[in-house]
């Protein structure tokens, strides 16, 4: 075996092969792909997958990757046969809830540009000859869903990647260790010898955690047993026996099963059983288990229910023998997303893990482009390897969430649905007080935050607030409305202790930050600056508040959910010459937002410091004492009212909360939750990173031109942004409102123009704006539809609501309520 390579890819499953194929296309040479099993049928998950590809996904990223993969596989040939059969995919509804959800899903698919149709039971029957159509209410049909011939696709991609010697594939080689020197990968040690290399890409699937351990990089995934079976030939399918697959791929999520045709046999896969996790260390090697790596054979007790359900839908299956049965395994992560990126523990150690065949083709392209450019070439934040907090990577958490995600894989999941366990992992000092207020807790990155407080139900009396029903009313309370209005009319205290804070210090701190941000960082200590960080494409990677604490010391503040992602980006780009120190200090600081027209009266009653408009100006911070608590007050407001974000050491947090609470009593101060917070920020047009804008969007497109300081000199991403400034933008993040006062949307719905069938854009986030008396949606639109007054339609569960593009800021655009 060769003794050196530029890149060693561990694993020749769909992900390893696809990455090698795309690297070869980019002109890479000297790439070695090794697998412990015989290549191409390696014994990994790819060799067991029936290859079903349903593209529609709540994630735009995953839908795009699936679309690319399906068409890539179809374009590849092996044995004169395409490596995918895009025969269409149908999701069946057996319950009214599912049928309603499929209508929602049809909208979601259109938001991401996928053609789809809703089918009547008879139309389903016309496509699925053995279906008992009386059992279904309808189907959701995507014409270019289908089935991948995954092993063939691996072979075809390997053949093309090897042509000309760019990539070498080597089976029956087991990686035993990875050498890391001075924090960088140097070599891979195998049972066939040592391979010196510049980088390693781990595509080891369910074995990933074992490989990660070799370099100290947690790979939080849980291998789960998963069975698949085929019936003996069915006479009812005799007419279809000549072709491997012509009948659309099927899933019946109401009983967590999926089906496909194999000539005249019927394939059945199911998730309808207790989850069966397998510890990565217990997985057998292909040498010990040549057919499959699982720890045991088929377990009939985990198939009984699915079998009954299959017979119910497809009576032809009854009494037929199951002639092929496999108990394979594949990976589930804590949030059911993939794991992509480069380790920060061992540089040069890259990860592409927890990927389905459905997305493998696209993930290979993403990884190849990322390796080539040093930055991802599209928004992959949902799959970012660094999105987790340490508690997410513990084996207990990974096991618990992996099991739950297996169970829920086909469930109808509300966008605000809360995980039931594990909960109460991260709590702030005000948590007991919020419990006393009857808070409905929603978690973000493990942190428990109040969404609303039942104690505020009293505020509903005498108010005529917009109601909600059905789907929109779930995980929502009218109390959110009362809290939002009370903030505008009186004052409210918000617990924001989930915020992530990074302290950046050292002689190189200012130049580093100047280079990484769009706004001017060379401001006087005491100033606060709102800024973006961009990738080289000009895309928004981080959306931050920066406070200059001293000449050489800054705080970077970002949302709790995105903290690990943002800080990984910052660490990744920081100089390693010792001139810049980075410290994640979020866990040390409690943060409370005190906002509303009465906020100053309240604060002045418990501080001797000057917190007047002049004493602590807008977008400035200052250390003050509140009662007995030394605190740091930031004069900023995400809700659009006078007030401060107030920071104090975590251990003083409860005292600070109680001090402000007591001071607020005479002024009807309430504790408010994130539901109100979200509504208030939408009225102000404040964007949320991750939902409203991502690395696929630039500040010019997002309406954030005002935080790009062209006169500050060069900054990361400037070149691309300059180009866009010259050429002009083609899309714009817009604020929309609805003519129908009862209209409600929740996010990700498609936007249509002129009654058209193809979506021109999609909603990113939405909520009632209680002060403006309308539902507000932010959404992406092509520039030609982005002018104020443009008339559009937003589809929600199959119903279209007339919507109008408005100015970005609907409430107090002159900022008269904040700058007082
Ligand atoms: P793998 O295919 O597992 O490849 C990893 C490779 O790494 C293996 O070949 C292994 O031998 C090698 N390796 C590991 N450790 C070492 C080492 N130390 N040294 C050398 N090599 C090593 N997905 C879908 O999209 N649609 C489906 O319909 C579908 N159905 C499925 C049905 C079943 C029964 C199963 C088990 C899975 C199914 N999946 C499906 C999931 C899908 O198969 C996997 O998610 C996907 O194949 C993972 O690909 P991979 O390349 O990451 O991993």
PDB file of C-alpha atoms in Angstrom, residues 414-416 451 468 472 475-476 480 674-683 686-688 691-692 733-738 743-749 751 762-770 774-780 794-796 801 803 810:
ATOM      1  CA  UNK A 414     -44.324  20.970  14.897  1.00  0.00           C
ATOM      2  CA  UNK A 415     -41.596  23.569  14.291  1.00  0.00           C
ATOM      3  CA  UNK A 416     -41.857  24.650  17.928  1.00  0.00           C
ATOM      4  CA  UNK A 451     -41.708  31.243  26.235  1.00  0.00           C
ATOM      5  CA  UNK A 468     -55.076  31.166  16.834  1.00  0.00           C
ATOM      6  CA  UNK A 472     -50.632  27.620  14.722  1.00  0.00           C
ATOM      7  CA  UNK A 475     -46.875  25.624  21.520  1.00  0.00           C
ATOM      8  CA  UNK A 476     -48.361  29.128  21.658  1.00  0.00           C
ATOM      9  CA  UNK A 480     -47.453  36.030  24.493  1.00  0.00           C
ATOM     10  CA  UNK A 674     -39.385  34.607  24.148  1.00  0.00           C
ATOM     11  CA  UNK A 675     -42.770  34.437  22.388  1.00  0.00           C
ATOM     12  CA  UNK A 676     -43.324  38.140  23.062  1.00  0.00           C
ATOM     13  CA  UNK A 677     -39.664  38.851  22.314  1.00  0.00           C
ATOM     14  CA  UNK A 678     -39.992  37.298  18.853  1.00  0.00           C
ATOM     15  CA  UNK A 679     -43.123  39.243  18.008  1.00  0.00           C
ATOM     16  CA  UNK A 680     -41.571  42.536  19.132  1.00  0.00           C
ATOM     17  CA  UNK A 681     -38.388  42.004  17.105  1.00  0.00           C
ATOM     18  CA  UNK A 682     -40.412  41.263  13.970  1.00  0.00           C
ATOM     19  CA  UNK A 683     -42.295  44.537  14.356  1.00  0.00           C
ATOM     20  CA  UNK A 686     -34.756  42.755  13.284  1.00  0.00           C
ATOM     21  CA  UNK A 687     -33.388  39.694  11.531  1.00  0.00           C
ATOM     22  CA  UNK A 688     -32.510  36.417  13.222  1.00  0.00           C
ATOM     23  CA  UNK A 691     -33.711  31.567  10.049  1.00  0.00           C
ATOM     24  CA  UNK A 692     -33.895  34.914   8.240  1.00  0.00           C
ATOM     25  CA  UNK A 733     -35.209  39.890   2.522  1.00  0.00           C
ATOM     26  CA  UNK A 734     -38.591  41.623   2.793  1.00  0.00           C
ATOM     27  CA  UNK A 735     -41.226  42.341   5.400  1.00  0.00           C
ATOM     28  CA  UNK A 736     -44.732  41.199   4.440  1.00  0.00           C
ATOM     29  CA  UNK A 737     -48.097  41.671   6.067  1.00  0.00           C
ATOM     30  CA  UNK A 738     -51.437  40.052   5.297  1.00  0.00           C
ATOM     31  CA  UNK A 743     -54.000  35.039   8.382  1.00  0.00           C
ATOM     32  CA  UNK A 744     -51.174  33.286  10.181  1.00  0.00           C
ATOM     33  CA  UNK A 745     -48.049  31.581   8.909  1.00  0.00           C
ATOM     34  CA  UNK A 746     -45.167  30.173  10.930  1.00  0.00           C
ATOM     35  CA  UNK A 747     -42.125  30.112   8.633  1.00  0.00           C
ATOM     36  CA  UNK A 748     -40.838  28.215   5.536  1.00  0.00           C
ATOM     37  CA  UNK A 749     -44.107  28.710   3.615  1.00  0.00           C
ATOM     38  CA  UNK A 751     -44.593  32.837  -1.594  1.00  0.00           C
ATOM     39  CA  UNK A 762     -40.308  31.685   0.948  1.00  0.00           C
ATOM     40  CA  UNK A 763     -41.065  32.899   4.439  1.00  0.00           C
ATOM     41  CA  UNK A 764     -38.175  32.745   6.892  1.00  0.00           C
ATOM     42  CA  UNK A 765     -39.960  33.655  10.121  1.00  0.00           C
ATOM     43  CA  UNK A 766     -43.367  34.989  11.103  1.00  0.00           C
ATOM     44  CA  UNK A 767     -45.495  35.962  14.062  1.00  0.00           C
ATOM     45  CA  UNK A 768     -48.358  38.212  15.028  1.00  0.00           C
ATOM     46  CA  UNK A 769     -47.263  41.806  15.436  1.00  0.00           C
ATOM     47  CA  UNK A 770     -49.560  42.679  18.298  1.00  0.00           C
ATOM     48  CA  UNK A 774     -51.168  42.321  11.770  1.00  0.00           C
ATOM     49  CA  UNK A 775     -49.317  39.085  11.138  1.00  0.00           C
ATOM     50  CA  UNK A 776     -45.786  39.852   9.984  1.00  0.00           C
ATOM     51  CA  UNK A 777     -43.620  37.579   7.862  1.00  0.00           C
ATOM     52  CA  UNK A 778     -40.028  38.023   6.799  1.00  0.00           C
ATOM     53  CA  UNK A 779     -39.218  36.294   3.546  1.00  0.00           C
ATOM     54  CA  UNK A 780     -36.849  36.101   0.602  1.00  0.00           C
ATOM     55  CA  UNK A 794     -48.347  33.016   0.912  1.00  0.00           C
ATOM     56  CA  UNK A 795     -49.578  29.416   1.029  1.00  0.00           C
ATOM     57  CA  UNK A 796     -50.359  27.822   4.375  1.00  0.00           C
ATOM     58  CA  UNK A 801     -53.288  34.433   1.878  1.00  0.00           C
ATOM     59  CA  UNK A 803     -49.750  39.550   1.341  1.00  0.00           C
ATOM     60  CA  UNK A 810     -43.239  48.463  10.877  1.00  0.00           C
TER      61      UNK A 810
END
